[in-house]
PDB file of C-alpha atoms in Angstrom:
ATOM      1  CA  MET J   1       0.000   0.000   0.000  1.00 91.00           C
ATOM      2  CA  LEU J   2       1.274   3.463  -0.917  1.00 95.00           C
ATOM      3  CA  THR J   3       1.787   5.830   2.017  1.00 97.00           C
ATOM      4  CA  ARG J   4       3.246   9.307   2.579  1.00 98.00           C
ATOM      5  CA  TRP J   5       4.813  10.667   5.747  1.00 97.00           C
ATOM      6  CA  ARG J   6       6.151  14.032   6.903  1.00 98.00           C
ATOM      7  CA  LEU J   7       9.212  13.511   9.104  1.00 96.00           C
ATOM      8  CA  VAL J   8      11.144  15.998  11.200  1.00 97.00           C
ATOM      9  CA  LEU J   9      14.537  14.820  12.446  1.00 95.00           C
ATOM     10  CA  SER J  10      16.176  16.533  15.408  1.00 95.00           C
ATOM     11  CA  GLY J  11      19.654  16.143  16.858  1.00 93.00           C
ATOM     12  CA  ARG J  12      22.929  16.267  14.929  1.00 91.00           C
ATOM     13  CA  VAL J  13      21.323  16.245  11.492  1.00 93.00           C
ATOM     14  CA  GLN J  14      22.741  19.263   9.662  1.00 93.00           C
ATOM     15  CA  GLY J  15      26.264  19.731   8.345  1.00 90.00           C
ATOM     16  CA  ILE J  16      26.799  15.987   7.806  1.00 89.00           C
ATOM     17  CA  GLY J  17      25.468  15.512   4.279  1.00 92.00           C
ATOM     18  CA  LEU J  18      22.119  14.187   5.477  1.00 92.00           C
ATOM     19  CA  ARG J  19      20.073  15.740   2.663  1.00 95.00           C
ATOM     20  CA  PHE J  20      22.277  14.174  -0.017  1.00 96.00           C
ATOM     21  CA  ARG J  21      22.257  10.794   1.736  1.00 95.00           C
ATOM     22  CA  ALA J  22      18.492  11.073   2.272  1.00 96.00           C
ATOM     23  CA  LYS J  23      18.076  11.499  -1.482  1.00 97.00           C
ATOM     24  CA  MET J  24      20.383   8.578  -2.285  1.00 96.00           C
ATOM     25  CA  GLY J  25      18.539   6.367   0.214  1.00 97.00           C
ATOM     26  CA  ALA J  26      15.154   7.369  -1.193  1.00 97.00           C
ATOM     27  CA  GLN J  27      16.321   6.367  -4.662  1.00 97.00           C
ATOM     28  CA  GLN J  28      17.596   3.046  -3.292  1.00 97.00           C
ATOM     29  CA  TYR J  29      14.215   2.315  -1.658  1.00 97.00           C
ATOM     30  CA  LYS J  30      12.301   3.644  -4.702  1.00 98.00           C
ATOM     31  CA  LEU J  31      10.632   6.457  -2.768  1.00 98.00           C
ATOM     32  CA  THR J  32       9.522   9.917  -3.819  1.00 98.00           C
ATOM     33  CA  GLY J  33       9.289  13.162  -1.864  1.00 98.00           C
ATOM     34  CA  TRP J  34      11.669  15.854  -0.698  1.00 98.00           C
ATOM     35  CA  VAL J  35      14.087  16.896   2.062  1.00 98.00           C
ATOM     36  CA  ARG J  36      15.166  20.293   3.396  1.00 98.00           C
ATOM     37  CA  ASN J  37      17.036  21.900   6.280  1.00 97.00           C
ATOM     38  CA  LEU J  38      15.019  23.979   8.719  1.00 97.00           C
ATOM     39  CA  ASP J  39      16.280  27.199  10.306  1.00 97.00           C
ATOM     40  CA  ASP J  40      16.161  25.669  13.808  1.00 97.00           C
ATOM     41  CA  GLY J  41      18.722  22.951  12.897  1.00 95.00           C
ATOM     42  CA  ASP J  42      16.209  20.178  12.216  1.00 96.00           C
ATOM     43  CA  VAL J  43      15.703  18.400   8.894  1.00 96.00           C
ATOM     44  CA  GLU J  44      12.235  17.995   7.382  1.00 97.00           C
ATOM     45  CA  LEU J  45      11.232  15.363   4.822  1.00 97.00           C
ATOM     46  CA  GLU J  46       8.162  14.126   3.061  1.00 98.00           C
ATOM     47  CA  VAL J  47       8.572  10.583   1.832  1.00 98.00           C
ATOM     48  CA  GLN J  48       6.188   8.434  -0.192  1.00 98.00           C
ATOM     49  CA  GLY J  49       6.242   4.796  -1.211  1.00 98.00           C
ATOM     50  CA  GLU J  50       5.257   1.290  -0.199  1.00 97.00           C
ATOM     51  CA  ASP J  51       4.803   0.802   3.571  1.00 96.00           C
ATOM     52  CA  ALA J  52       7.724  -1.610   3.990  1.00 97.00           C
ATOM     53  CA  ALA J  53      10.069   0.610   1.957  1.00 98.00           C
ATOM     54  CA  VAL J  54       9.151   3.703   4.009  1.00 97.00           C
ATOM     55  CA  ASP J  55       9.749   1.778   7.260  1.00 96.00           C
ATOM     56  CA  ALA J  56      13.158   0.583   6.036  1.00 97.00           C
ATOM     57  CA  TYR J  57      14.022   4.131   4.919  1.00 96.00           C
ATOM     58  CA  VAL J  58      13.167   5.606   8.328  1.00 94.00           C
ATOM     59  CA  ASN J  59      15.492   3.046   9.935  1.00 94.00           C
ATOM     60  CA  TYR J  60      18.159   3.981   7.371  1.00 95.00           C
ATOM     61  CA  LEU J  61      17.847   7.665   8.354  1.00 94.00           C
ATOM     62  CA  ARG J  62      18.092   6.879  12.073  1.00 90.00           C
ATOM     63  CA  THR J  63      21.345   4.970  11.596  1.00 90.00           C
ATOM     64  CA  LEU J  64      23.252   7.221   9.171  1.00 90.00           C
ATOM     65  CA  PRO J  65      26.942   7.446  10.116  1.00 90.00           C
ATOM     66  CA  GLY J  66      27.744  10.868  11.576  1.00 89.00           C
ATOM     67  CA  ALA J  67      24.119  11.624  12.407  1.00 89.00           C
ATOM     68  CA  ASN J  68      22.670  11.531  15.886  1.00 90.00           C
ATOM     69  CA  VAL J  69      18.892  11.553  15.546  1.00 90.00           C
ATOM     70  CA  THR J  70      17.595  12.320  19.032  1.00 90.00           C
ATOM     71  CA  PHE J  71      13.957  12.850  18.053  1.00 89.00           C
ATOM     72  CA  LEU J  72      11.864  11.889  15.054  1.00 88.00           C
ATOM     73  CA  HIS J  73       8.380  13.335  14.586  1.00 93.00           C
ATOM     74  CA  ALA J  74       6.219  11.514  12.022  1.00 94.00           C
ATOM     75  CA  GLU J  75       2.861  12.612  10.662  1.00 96.00           C
ATOM     76  CA  GLU J  76       0.915  10.803   7.942  1.00 96.00           C
ATOM     77  CA  GLN J  77       0.083  12.854   4.841  1.00 97.00           C
ATOM     78  CA  ASP J  78      -2.143  12.403   1.817  1.00 97.00           C
ATOM     79  CA  VAL J  79      -0.518  10.528  -1.071  1.00 97.00           C
ATOM     80  CA  ILE J  80       0.197  12.806  -4.044  1.00 97.00           C
ATOM     81  CA  GLU J  81       1.306  12.328  -7.639  1.00 96.00           C
ATOM     82  CA  GLU J  82       5.071  12.728  -8.000  1.00 96.00           C
ATOM     83  CA  THR J  83       7.887  10.904  -9.737  1.00 95.00           C
ATOM     84  CA  ARG J  84      11.118  11.691  -7.845  1.00 97.00           C
ATOM     85  CA  PHE J  85      12.805  12.629  -4.590  1.00 98.00           C
ATOM     86  CA  ARG J  86      14.432  16.061  -4.455  1.00 98.00           C
ATOM     87  CA  ILE J  87      16.466  18.295  -2.177  1.00 98.00           C
ATOM     88  CA  ARG J  88      14.789  21.621  -1.489  1.00 95.00           C
TER      89      ARG J  88
END
């Protein structure tokens, strides 16, 4: 089943190449969506794909070398039509 989630990652998540690695991981898991840095030091994403792929991707984000995700907020979103994952 296709699902879409808005994620906000807190902790040591900026200045470590997380956005680039988030995009590479999304391509690996065949997900669409976007990622961006927030002014408060958090990273925000919207990610869309099959349930199992999204779950695996979230685990991938939590275990990125150099990152220290201390909090992850997740909120389900409506599925939309899109064809790629991009860095904003």
